[in-house]
Structures are given as C-alpha cells and as structure tokens.
Amino acid sequence: LGFSAAVTTFHVCYIFGMQDARKKVQRRESRLSREQIVFEAIALLDTEGEEGLTFKALGERLSTGSGAISNKSDLILAACDAIIARVQDASITGDTPQESIRAFALGIFDAIHERPWAGAALMRVPGQQPVIRILESLGREIRILGVPEDEQWTATIALFNYIVGVSGQHAALAQLARQQDLKRSESLEALSQTWSNLDSSQYPFARSIAEKLRTHDDRADFLAGIDFIVIGISVTINSVI
Amino acid sequence: LGFSAAVTTFHVCYIFGMQDARKKVQRRESRLSREQIVFEAIALLDTEGEEGLTFKALGERLSTGSGAISNKSDLILAACDAIIARVQDASITGDTPQESIRAFALGIFDAIHERPWAGAALMRVPGQQPVIRILESLGREIRILGVPEDEQWTATIALFNYIVGVSGQHAALAQLARQQDLKRSESLEALSQTWSNLDSSQYPFARSIAEKLRTHDDRADFLAGIDFIVIGISVTINSVI
DNA sequence: ACCTGAACACCGTTCAAGT
DNA sequence: ACCTGAACACCGTTCAAGT
C-alpha cells in the first residue's frame, strides 16, 4: 500500500513537471483526526515548550499545510484537557476524602511539573473542560468530607484557585528558565541572589526567605498549602455545626 | 514657550519642504522618562485591555516612534508593580494579623478586579518586584501571627499562590468576556449554561454548582479562601506546639 | 468536503539615519 | 545620547485553487 501511494504521488509530480520530487505536493489520504492533531501538539509542547507550538511547526509534524489547523486557543485547550483527563483516570481514591484530595492534587502537580505548558494553559481557560474536570474531582471529595450544600462551592473553588495558582507560578518559572537558557534551579538561584540583595529595612521578610527560595521543596510546599485549606474547611464546617 | 516650539517645528517643516504640516516630524524636547512610559502604558491597558498594549499605540500616546520603547515584558512588569505598590501604600494594618492579611488580600483583589491585566501580569513574573511586594506584606503578618521561622516560607507562599490563582482566573475570565464582547456576568451566564447541560452521571458535582457559578459573590469567595488558609496555618502551628 | 500554501494583517524588535 | 520609523522576522488566520 505504501508503495502504490508513493508511485501515485510521483505520477502527480511528473504530470505537473516538478523538478524536485522531494518538494512534491503530497496529499494526505485520510482526513486529519482531532486526536492526531492534539497528539502532535502535545509532543511539540513537550519538546519545544509553549513558544514552540506554531502552526508552521505543527504543520510539518503532521505533513500538512499550516492552514489545515486552526484556532490555536482551542488546540491548547484540548491539549491541556488531555493531560488533566489522564490525571483523573490515574488518580486513586484514598481511605479518607482528605487523602483523596491530596492524591488528586499531587497528580495535578506532578503532571504540571512535567509539562509546565499545561499549567499555563489551565489558567487561560476559565470554566472550560479541564477546569470542570478538576472541580468535579475536588467537589466529590468535598461532599464526602461532609461540607454542607451551601458551602461546597466555596470550599471547592478555594482548593481550585490554589491549585491553579501553583500551576501558573510553576509554568511561569519554567518559561523564565527556558528564556534564560537555564535550568529551573539556576533561575531560582539567580532570583535568590536578587532577593538577598534587597534593602533590609524595606524588605526584611523577603530577604529572610531568600535562602529558602533556593532550597525549598516545591512538592512539599504545594501539599502543605492543600492541607492548610482542607484543615481550614474542616474547622469551619465543624464550628458552624 | 509652546508657541515658539510650534514655530520651530513649522520652520523645520518649511526647510524640508514637507507638503502636509500635520505630518511634520516632531522631535521631543526632553527624553522620555520611565514614569511617563509606564503611566501611559497603564492608561492604555485600562482602556483597551491586555491586547491593546502595542508599541504602535503606545508610541502614538507618547508621540514618539514605536522604536523608542522596548522590552515589552519589562514594561508590563513595571506597570503591574505600580499597581501593587499602590495597594501596599493604601493598605492599613488591622488589630490582628488575621485582619491585616484580610485587608491586604482584599486590596489586591479589588485592584485586580479593577485591572484584570494586572492579575494576568502577576502570574508571568515569578520572583520579580511585584511578587516580592506581596510576599513581604503577607510575610510580616505571618511573623506577627507567631508562625515559627521554619514554617514562615510555607505559610506565606501558600497565601501567595492562592491570591495569584484567583488573580489569574479573574484576568482570564475578563479577557474571555472582552473577546466575546460580553460583560463579565454574561460570560458567566454562558458558562453556567454549559455546566448545567453536562452529563449528570459523569459530572454530578459540576452540574450541581452550575447555578452557583452565575450567582456567586466573587469577593466573598476570595475572602473565604483566605480565611481557610489562615485558619489552617493557625491550627497547624498550634497543634505543633 | 477537505487539504494546501501563498497572501495578509499584525506583532515586537532592530538599526541606520537623523538631531 | 536619544529619538525616529522603515525594515525585518515571525505569528495566526484567511481564502482561492486544487483534489
């Protein structure tokens, strides 16, 4: 089959009298599926970063004209959603809702850590599919936790906003590092240096945590924040009752 | 003075033999100050939104060539910093650190509500000046709250990540509304509609909060999240001691 | 109906030419 | 030293021409 397709293509080139067979106009046999496009978009985002996703580069990967793909924001939305969907499928429920929330949140964190572009995308699609997925997963556990109907929205959205904030900062730092052609740790080192040179009368606290910026454990910090919120929710609903 | 400047300009035009005096090449007398540029950038961002800040538009506002301004990311950083600095100057300390944190956080929220572009900018400048300002203001209160040295970073960064997450979602929703040429409430209405049409077996929770999405009080939700985290921090440090 | 890629409108940045 | 704006490289999107 591959051979006959090649012959056909050559035939077309011959008729058109093209001089360079390698520059032949190759027409795809089957239409591009949405899955294919999203798959290659993710591959491109993974290897080249956010800035690497251009229609030109994606067109080459899909061996098609750049015009065949359209609506960039929808494409990023779909790519981000695919990542979040995987987290949803992979996440296991714990013995308690607290543990389940921790596990799911960590799943998101790890996914974002691996693909900072997805964290940036998550911020730009308010109320869309990937957001719905996260709210659904969190909200179910919030219900199990015994949060009254009226407070479920508030509790869930608080967790969501925190997660999305961490994702965004993570993505922004990764992009900064990429721009500077540095590793993440080197960018943090540079920032830490700047912080430690701050005026100590104006910025006593920021100076004092400059060292922490270099040595902190991102994942542990993230989880600590989740715990603060979950504890806060638990205390609030118990004191109301 | 204004008159003599006009005469000089006309003189130049006459020498150069330009046919249309309105298209005269007008050269500024004093160099552009950074403050002027940032001031006009903020004005442009306020009236035209994030997409409205182009060097062409800014050049026209400053009556200069587009090449006179450079480095867009630094410009947005400076504009964002100016907004956060105002919040810092305006925010009053409460009787308790809890109240102070609430007051400052609300100051940030209100500023972002008024200028969604600043919320988006805040996400893209990890560790830079506006971020330092926020961490400093929060960290001081965290210290007063009695959080031990080792836990101050974790507590402060948790609050920060939450604030930045809300800012980002706020900005993203504002931009969505602008793109759709709708008011914020109309965009929320449309999203709510979509949520309520979700498959109830797959997304029971998201469906159940669709109504809340339309009617919720953003500011109250934001504050509730701040309270969750502050309570979580307080409980954690007290249970350790 | 869908692919194809040149054309288009726009963007930030660069830089030679001016003052 | 700094302004000025044409030139440049790049982007997403459009659309006539092709199959």
Coordinates of C-alpha atoms (C1' of nucleotides) in Angstrom, one line a residue:
Chain A
L1 CA 0.0 0.0 0.0
G2 CA 2.8 2.4 0.9
F3 CA 4.5 1.7 -2.4
S4 CA 1.4 2.3 -4.5
A5 CA 0.8 5.6 -2.7
A6 CA 4.4 6.7 -3.4
V7 CA 4.0 5.8 -7.1
T8 CA 0.8 7.8 -7.3
T9 CA 2.5 10.8 -5.8
F10 CA 5.4 10.6 -8.1
H11 CA 2.9 10.3 -11.0
V12 CA 1.3 13.5 -10.0
C13 CA 4.7 15.2 -9.8
Y14 CA 5.6 14.0 -13.2
I15 CA 2.4 15.3 -14.8
F16 CA 3.0 18.7 -13.2
G17 CA 6.5 18.7 -14.4
M18 CA 8.0 19.5 -10.9
Q19 CA 11.8 19.5 -10.9
D20 CA 12.4 18.4 -7.4
A21 CA 10.5 15.3 -6.4
R22 CA 11.3 15.8 -2.7
K23 CA 9.2 19.0 -2.9
K24 CA 6.3 17.1 -4.2
V25 CA 2.8 18.1 -3.2
Q26 CA 1.8 15.2 -1.1
R27 CA -1.8 15.0 -0.4
R28 CA -2.9 13.0 2.7
E29 CA -5.2 10.1 2.1
S30 CA -7.3 10.3 5.2
R31 CA -8.6 13.4 6.9
L32 CA -6.7 14.7 9.9
S33 CA -8.4 13.5 13.1
R34 CA -8.6 15.8 16.1
E35 CA -6.7 13.2 18.1
Q36 CA -3.8 13.2 15.8
I37 CA -3.5 17.0 15.8
V38 CA -3.7 17.1 19.6
F39 CA -1.3 14.3 20.0
E40 CA 1.3 16.0 17.9
A41 CA 0.6 19.4 19.6
I42 CA 1.4 17.8 22.9
A43 CA 4.6 16.3 21.6
L44 CA 5.6 19.7 20.3
L45 CA 4.8 21.5 23.5
D46 CA 6.7 18.8 25.4
T47 CA 9.9 19.1 23.4
E48 CA 9.9 22.8 22.4
G49 CA 7.8 24.5 25.1
E50 CA 4.9 26.9 24.8
E51 CA 6.6 29.0 22.2
G52 CA 7.4 26.0 20.1
L53 CA 3.8 25.4 19.2
T54 CA 3.4 27.2 15.9
F55 CA 1.2 26.2 13.1
K56 CA 4.2 26.0 10.9
A57 CA 6.0 23.5 13.1
L58 CA 2.8 21.6 13.7
G59 CA 2.0 21.5 10.0
E60 CA 5.4 20.0 9.3
R61 CA 4.9 17.3 12.0
L62 CA 1.5 16.4 10.5
S63 CA 2.9 16.8 7.0
T64 CA 0.2 19.2 6.1
G65 CA -0.2 22.9 5.3
S66 CA -0.3 25.3 8.2
G67 CA -3.8 26.3 7.1
A68 CA -5.2 22.9 7.8
I69 CA -5.0 23.6 11.5
S70 CA -6.9 26.5 13.0
N71 CA -7.9 28.1 16.2
K72 CA -4.8 28.0 18.4
S73 CA -6.6 28.6 21.7
D74 CA -8.9 25.6 21.1
L75 CA -6.0 23.5 20.3
I76 CA -4.2 24.4 23.6
L77 CA -7.4 23.8 25.5
A78 CA -7.7 20.3 24.0
A79 CA -4.1 19.5 24.7
C80 CA -4.4 20.7 28.3
D81 CA -7.6 18.8 28.7
A82 CA -5.9 15.6 27.6
I83 CA -3.3 16.0 30.3
I84 CA -5.9 16.6 33.0
A85 CA -8.0 13.7 31.8
R86 CA -5.0 11.4 32.3
V87 CA -4.6 12.6 35.8
Q88 CA -8.2 12.0 36.5
D89 CA -8.0 8.4 35.1
A90 CA -4.8 7.7 37.0
S91 CA -5.8 9.1 40.4
I92 CA -6.8 6.7 43.1
T93 CA -9.2 7.4 45.9
G94 CA -7.8 7.3 49.4
D95 CA -9.3 6.0 52.6
T96 CA -10.5 9.5 53.6
P97 CA -11.6 12.4 51.5
Q98 CA -8.6 14.3 52.8
E99 CA -6.3 11.6 51.4
S100 CA -8.2 11.6 48.1
I101 CA -7.9 15.3 47.7
R102 CA -4.1 15.1 48.5
A103 CA -3.7 12.3 45.9
F104 CA -5.6 14.1 43.2
A105 CA -3.9 17.5 43.9
L106 CA -0.5 15.8 43.8
G107 CA -1.4 14.1 40.5
I108 CA -2.2 17.6 39.0
F109 CA 1.1 18.9 40.5
D110 CA 3.2 16.2 39.1
A111 CA 1.6 16.5 35.7
I112 CA 2.2 20.2 35.6
H113 CA 5.7 19.8 36.8
E114 CA 6.4 17.5 33.9
R115 CA 4.5 19.8 31.5
P116 CA 4.6 23.4 32.6
W117 CA 2.8 24.5 29.4
A118 CA -0.3 22.7 30.7
G119 CA -0.2 24.8 33.9
A120 CA -0.1 28.0 31.9
A121 CA -2.9 26.7 29.7
L122 CA -5.0 25.8 32.7
M123 CA -5.0 29.5 33.8
R124 CA -6.3 30.7 30.4
V125 CA -9.4 28.6 30.1
P126 CA -11.8 29.7 32.9
G127 CA -14.8 27.4 33.2
Q128 CA -13.8 25.1 30.3
Q129 CA -13.4 21.3 30.2
P130 CA -10.1 20.9 32.0
V131 CA -11.4 23.2 34.8
I132 CA -14.6 21.3 35.0
R133 CA -12.7 18.0 35.4
I134 CA -10.7 19.4 38.3
L135 CA -13.7 20.9 40.0
E136 CA -15.6 17.7 39.7
S137 CA -12.8 15.6 41.2
L138 CA -12.3 18.0 44.1
G139 CA -16.0 18.6 44.6
R140 CA -16.9 15.0 45.0
E141 CA -14.4 14.7 47.9
I142 CA -15.6 17.9 49.4
R143 CA -19.1 16.4 49.5
I144 CA -17.8 13.2 51.2
L145 CA -16.0 15.4 53.7
G146 CA -19.4 16.5 54.8
V147 CA -19.4 20.1 53.7
P148 CA -22.9 21.4 53.6
E149 CA -24.5 22.0 50.2
D150 CA -24.3 25.8 50.6
E151 CA -20.6 25.8 51.3
Q152 CA -19.5 23.2 48.7
W153 CA -18.9 25.7 46.0
T154 CA -16.8 28.0 48.3
A155 CA -14.6 25.1 49.6
T156 CA -14.1 23.6 46.1
I157 CA -13.3 26.8 44.4
A158 CA -10.8 27.7 47.1
L159 CA -8.9 24.5 46.5
F160 CA -9.1 25.0 42.8
N161 CA -7.8 28.6 42.9
Y162 CA -4.9 27.5 45.0
I163 CA -4.0 24.6 42.6
V164 CA -4.3 26.8 39.6
G165 CA -2.1 29.5 41.3
V166 CA 0.7 27.0 41.9
S167 CA 0.4 25.7 38.4
G168 CA 0.7 29.2 37.0
Q169 CA 3.7 30.1 39.0
H170 CA 5.3 26.8 38.1
A171 CA 4.7 27.4 34.4
A172 CA 5.9 31.0 34.6
L173 CA 9.2 29.9 36.3
A174 CA 9.7 27.2 33.7
Q175 CA 9.2 29.6 30.9
L176 CA 11.6 32.1 32.5
A177 CA 14.2 29.4 32.8
R178 CA 13.7 28.4 29.2
Q179 CA 14.1 32.0 28.1
Q180 CA 17.3 32.4 30.0
D181 CA 18.5 29.1 28.7
L182 CA 19.0 28.0 32.3
K183 CA 17.8 25.1 34.4
R184 CA 15.0 25.7 36.8
S185 CA 17.4 25.5 39.8
E186 CA 19.7 28.1 38.2
S187 CA 16.9 30.6 37.7
L188 CA 15.8 30.1 41.3
E189 CA 19.5 30.7 42.3
A190 CA 19.5 34.0 40.4
L191 CA 16.2 35.1 42.0
S192 CA 17.5 34.1 45.4
Q193 CA 20.6 36.2 44.8
T194 CA 18.4 39.2 43.9
W195 CA 16.3 38.7 47.0
S196 CA 19.2 38.6 49.3
N197 CA 20.4 41.9 48.0
L198 CA 17.2 43.7 48.8
D199 CA 17.2 46.6 51.2
S200 CA 16.7 45.1 54.6
S201 CA 14.8 48.0 56.0
Q202 CA 12.2 47.9 53.2
Y203 CA 12.1 44.2 52.6
P204 CA 13.1 42.4 55.8
F205 CA 10.9 39.4 55.3
A206 CA 11.7 38.8 51.6
R207 CA 15.4 39.0 52.5
S208 CA 14.9 36.5 55.2
I209 CA 13.4 33.9 52.9
A210 CA 15.9 34.4 50.0
E211 CA 17.7 31.3 51.1
K212 CA 14.5 29.3 51.3
L213 CA 13.8 30.1 47.7
R214 CA 16.9 28.2 46.6
T215 CA 16.4 25.2 48.9
H216 CA 12.7 24.8 49.3
D217 CA 10.8 21.6 48.3
D218 CA 8.2 22.6 45.8
R219 CA 6.1 19.5 46.1
A220 CA 6.1 19.6 49.9
D221 CA 5.1 23.3 49.9
F222 CA 2.3 22.5 47.5
L223 CA 1.0 19.8 49.7
A224 CA 1.3 22.0 52.8
G225 CA -1.0 24.6 51.1
I226 CA -3.5 21.9 50.3
D227 CA -3.5 20.8 53.9
F228 CA -4.0 24.3 55.2
I229 CA -7.1 24.7 53.1
V230 CA -8.5 21.3 53.9
I231 CA -7.9 21.9 57.6
G232 CA -9.5 25.4 57.3
I233 CA -12.5 23.9 55.6
S234 CA -12.9 21.1 58.2
V235 CA -12.6 23.5 61.1
T236 CA -15.0 26.0 59.6
I237 CA -17.8 23.4 58.9
N238 CA -17.3 21.8 62.4
S239 CA -17.5 25.2 64.2
V240 CA -20.7 26.0 62.3
I241 CA -22.4 22.8 63.3
Chain B
L1 CA 7.1 78.5 25.1
G2 CA 4.5 76.4 23.4
F3 CA 4.3 79.0 20.7
S4 CA 8.0 79.1 20.0
A5 CA 8.2 75.4 19.8
A6 CA 5.4 75.3 17.3
V7 CA 7.2 77.9 15.2
T8 CA 10.4 76.0 15.3
T9 CA 8.6 72.9 14.2
F10 CA 7.0 74.7 11.4
H11 CA 10.4 76.2 10.4
V12 CA 11.8 72.7 10.2
C13 CA 8.9 71.5 8.0
Y14 CA 9.4 74.5 5.7
I15 CA 13.1 73.8 5.2
F16 CA 12.3 70.2 4.5
G17 CA 9.7 71.2 2.0
M18 CA 7.0 68.9 3.5
Q19 CA 3.6 69.3 1.9
D20 CA 1.5 68.4 4.9
A21 CA 2.4 70.3 8.1
R22 CA 0.3 67.9 10.1
K23 CA 2.6 65.1 9.2
K24 CA 5.6 67.0 10.5
V25 CA 8.4 65.2 12.2
Q26 CA 8.1 66.5 15.7
R27 CA 11.1 65.8 17.9
R28 CA 10.6 65.7 21.6
E29 CA 12.4 68.3 23.7
S30 CA 13.1 66.2 26.9
R31 CA 13.8 62.5 26.9
L32 CA 11.1 60.1 27.8
S33 CA 11.0 59.2 31.5
R34 CA 10.3 55.7 32.6
E35 CA 7.4 57.0 34.7
Q36 CA 5.8 58.6 31.6
I37 CA 6.0 55.4 29.6
V38 CA 4.6 53.3 32.5
F39 CA 1.9 55.9 33.1
E40 CA 0.7 55.8 29.5
A41 CA 1.0 52.0 29.4
I42 CA -1.3 51.7 32.4
A43 CA -3.8 54.1 30.8
L44 CA -3.7 52.0 27.6
L45 CA -4.1 48.7 29.4
D46 CA -7.0 50.2 31.4
T47 CA -8.9 51.4 28.3
E48 CA -8.0 48.8 25.7
G49 CA -7.1 45.7 27.8
E50 CA -4.1 43.5 27.5
E51 CA -4.3 43.2 23.7
G52 CA -4.4 47.0 23.4
L53 CA -0.9 47.5 24.7
T54 CA 1.1 47.6 21.4
F55 CA 4.2 49.6 20.8
K56 CA 2.4 51.3 18.0
A57 CA -0.5 52.5 20.2
L58 CA 1.8 53.4 23.0
G59 CA 4.1 55.3 20.6
E60 CA 1.2 57.4 19.4
R61 CA 0.1 58.2 23.0
L62 CA 3.7 59.3 23.8
S63 CA 4.0 61.0 20.4
T64 CA 7.1 59.1 19.7
G65 CA 8.3 56.3 17.3
S66 CA 7.5 52.8 18.3
G67 CA 11.2 52.0 18.5
A68 CA 11.7 54.4 21.4
I69 CA 10.0 51.9 23.7
S70 CA 11.5 48.5 24.1
N71 CA 11.2 45.3 26.0
K72 CA 7.5 44.7 26.4
S73 CA 7.7 42.2 29.3
D74 CA 9.7 44.7 31.4
L75 CA 7.1 47.3 30.6
I76 CA 4.2 45.1 31.8
L77 CA 6.2 44.2 34.8
A78 CA 6.7 47.8 35.7
A79 CA 3.0 48.6 35.1
C80 CA 2.0 45.7 37.3
D81 CA 4.4 46.7 40.0
A82 CA 3.0 50.2 40.1
I83 CA -0.5 48.8 40.8
I84 CA 0.7 46.5 43.6
A85 CA 2.8 49.3 45.1
R86 CA -0.4 51.4 45.3
V87 CA -2.2 48.6 47.2
Q88 CA 0.8 48.3 49.5
D89 CA 0.7 52.1 50.3
A90 CA -3.1 52.2 50.7
S91 CA -3.5 49.1 52.8
I92 CA -4.0 49.6 56.5
T93 CA -2.9 47.2 59.3
G94 CA -5.7 45.7 61.3
D95 CA -5.8 45.0 65.0
T96 CA -4.8 41.4 64.5
P97 CA -2.5 39.8 61.8
Q98 CA -5.6 37.9 60.6
E99 CA -7.3 41.2 59.9
S100 CA -4.3 42.7 58.3
I101 CA -3.9 39.7 55.9
R102 CA -7.6 40.0 55.0
A103 CA -7.3 43.7 54.4
F104 CA -4.2 43.4 52.3
A105 CA -5.5 40.5 50.3
L106 CA -8.8 42.3 49.6
G107 CA -6.7 45.3 48.5
I108 CA -5.0 43.1 45.9
F109 CA -8.4 41.6 44.9
D110 CA -10.0 44.9 44.4
A111 CA -7.1 46.2 42.4
I112 CA -7.1 43.1 40.2
H113 CA -10.9 43.4 39.8
E114 CA -10.5 46.9 38.5
R115 CA -7.5 46.0 36.3
P116 CA -7.6 42.3 35.2
W117 CA -4.5 42.8 33.1
A118 CA -2.5 43.3 36.3
G119 CA -3.7 39.9 37.5
A120 CA -2.5 38.3 34.3
A121 CA 0.8 40.1 34.6
L122 CA 1.3 39.0 38.2
M123 CA 1.3 35.4 37.0
R124 CA 4.0 35.9 34.5
V125 CA 6.7 37.5 36.7
P126 CA 7.8 34.8 39.2
G127 CA 10.0 36.2 41.9
Q128 CA 10.0 39.7 40.5
Q129 CA 9.3 43.0 42.2
P130 CA 5.5 42.9 42.4
V131 CA 5.8 39.3 43.8
I132 CA 8.3 40.5 46.3
R133 CA 6.0 43.2 47.5
I134 CA 3.1 40.8 48.1
L135 CA 5.3 38.2 49.9
E136 CA 6.7 41.0 52.1
S137 CA 3.3 42.3 53.1
L138 CA 2.0 38.8 53.8
G139 CA 5.2 37.5 55.4
R140 CA 5.3 40.3 58.0
E141 CA 1.8 39.4 59.2
I142 CA 2.7 35.7 59.2
R143 CA 5.5 36.5 61.6
I144 CA 3.3 38.5 63.8
L145 CA 0.8 35.6 63.8
G146 CA 3.6 33.6 65.6
V147 CA 4.4 31.2 62.9
P148 CA 7.9 29.7 63.7
E149 CA 10.8 30.7 61.5
D150 CA 10.9 27.4 59.7
E151 CA 7.3 27.5 58.7
Q152 CA 7.1 31.1 57.6
W153 CA 8.0 30.4 54.0
T154 CA 5.4 27.7 53.6
A155 CA 2.6 29.7 55.2
T156 CA 3.4 32.8 53.2
I157 CA 3.8 31.0 49.8
A158 CA 0.5 29.2 50.4
L159 CA -1.3 32.5 50.8
F160 CA 0.5 34.0 47.8
N161 CA -0.2 31.1 45.5
Y162 CA -3.9 31.3 46.4
I163 CA -4.0 35.0 45.7
V164 CA -2.2 34.7 42.4
G165 CA -4.5 31.9 41.4
V166 CA -7.6 34.0 42.0
S167 CA -6.0 36.9 40.1
G168 CA -5.2 34.7 37.2
Q169 CA -8.7 33.2 36.9
H170 CA -10.2 36.7 37.3
A171 CA -8.0 38.0 34.5
A172 CA -8.7 35.1 32.2
L173 CA -12.4 35.5 32.7
A174 CA -12.2 39.2 32.0
Q175 CA -10.2 38.5 28.8
L176 CA -12.7 35.9 27.7
A177 CA -15.6 38.4 28.2
R178 CA -13.7 41.0 26.2
Q179 CA -13.0 38.6 23.4
Q180 CA -16.7 37.6 23.2
D181 CA -17.7 41.3 23.5
L182 CA -19.7 40.4 26.5
K183 CA -19.9 41.7 30.1
R184 CA -18.4 39.5 32.7
S185 CA -21.8 38.5 34.0
E186 CA -22.9 37.4 30.5
S187 CA -19.8 35.2 30.1
L188 CA -20.5 33.6 33.4
E189 CA -24.1 33.1 32.3
A190 CA -23.0 31.3 29.2
L191 CA -20.6 29.1 31.2
S192 CA -23.3 28.3 33.7
Q193 CA -25.5 27.2 30.8
T194 CA -22.8 24.8 29.6
W195 CA -22.2 23.4 33.0
S196 CA -25.9 22.7 33.6
N197 CA -26.0 20.7 30.3
L198 CA -23.2 18.4 31.4
D199 CA -23.8 14.7 31.6
S200 CA -25.1 14.1 35.2
S201 CA -23.6 10.7 35.6
Q202 CA -20.1 11.9 34.6
Y203 CA -20.2 15.4 36.2
P204 CA -22.7 15.3 39.0
F205 CA -20.9 17.9 41.1
A206 CA -20.1 20.3 38.3
R207 CA -23.8 20.2 37.3
S208 CA -24.9 20.9 40.9
I209 CA -22.8 24.1 41.1
A210 CA -23.7 25.5 37.7
E211 CA -26.3 27.8 39.3
K212 CA -23.7 28.9 41.9
L213 CA -21.4 30.0 39.0
R214 CA -24.0 32.6 38.0
T215 CA -24.9 33.9 41.4
H216 CA -21.8 33.6 43.5
D217 CA -20.1 36.6 45.1
D218 CA -16.5 36.7 43.9
R219 CA -15.2 38.9 46.6
A220 CA -16.8 36.8 49.4
D221 CA -15.5 33.6 47.9
F222 CA -12.0 35.0 47.7
L223 CA -12.1 36.1 51.3
A224 CA -13.4 32.7 52.4
G225 CA -10.4 31.1 50.8
I226 CA -8.0 33.4 52.6
D227 CA -9.8 32.5 55.8
F228 CA -9.5 28.8 55.2
I229 CA -5.7 29.1 54.7
V230 CA -5.2 31.4 57.7
I231 CA -7.2 29.1 59.9
G232 CA -5.3 26.1 58.5
I233 CA -2.0 27.9 59.4
S234 CA -3.1 28.8 62.9
V235 CA -4.4 25.3 63.7
T236 CA -1.2 23.7 62.3
I237 CA 1.2 25.9 64.3
N238 CA -0.8 25.5 67.5
S239 CA -1.0 21.7 67.2
V240 CA 2.8 21.5 66.7
I241 CA 3.5 23.5 69.9
Chain C
dA1 C1' -15.5 18.3 1.9
dC2 C1' -11.0 18.9 2.9
dC3 C1' -6.2 19.8 2.1
dT4 C1' -2.7 23.3 0.6
dG5 C1' 0.2 27.2 1.0
dA6 C1' 0.6 31.9 -0.7
dA7 C1' -1.1 36.2 0.9
dC8 C1' -2.5 39.1 4.5
dA9 C1' -2.6 41.8 8.7
dC10 C1' -0.4 42.3 12.7
dC11 C1' 3.2 42.0 16.2
dG12 C1' 7.9 43.2 18.8
dT13 C1' 12.5 44.3 17.8
dT14 C1' 16.4 46.0 15.3
dC15 C1' 19.1 49.6 13.4
dA16 C1' 20.8 53.1 10.1
dA17 C1' 19.8 57.8 9.8
dG18 C1' 18.9 61.8 11.8
dT19 C1' 19.4 65.6 15.7
Chain D
dA1 C1' 22.8 60.2 23.8
dC2 C1' 18.5 59.6 22.2
dC3 C1' 14.6 59.8 19.1
dT4 C1' 12.6 58.1 14.7
dG5 C1' 10.3 55.0 11.7
dA6 C1' 11.3 51.9 7.8
dA7 C1' 12.8 47.2 7.6
dC8 C1' 12.8 42.7 9.4
dA9 C1' 11.4 38.2 11.1
dC10 C1' 7.7 36.0 12.9
dC11 C1' 3.0 34.9 14.1
dG12 C1' -2.2 33.2 13.4
dT13 C1' -5.7 33.4 10.1
dT14 C1' -7.9 33.7 5.6
dC15 C1' -9.0 32.0 1.3
dA16 C1' -8.6 30.9 -3.7
dA17 C1' -7.1 27.0 -6.0
dG18 C1' -6.6 22.4 -6.2
dT19 C1' -8.2 17.2 -5.5

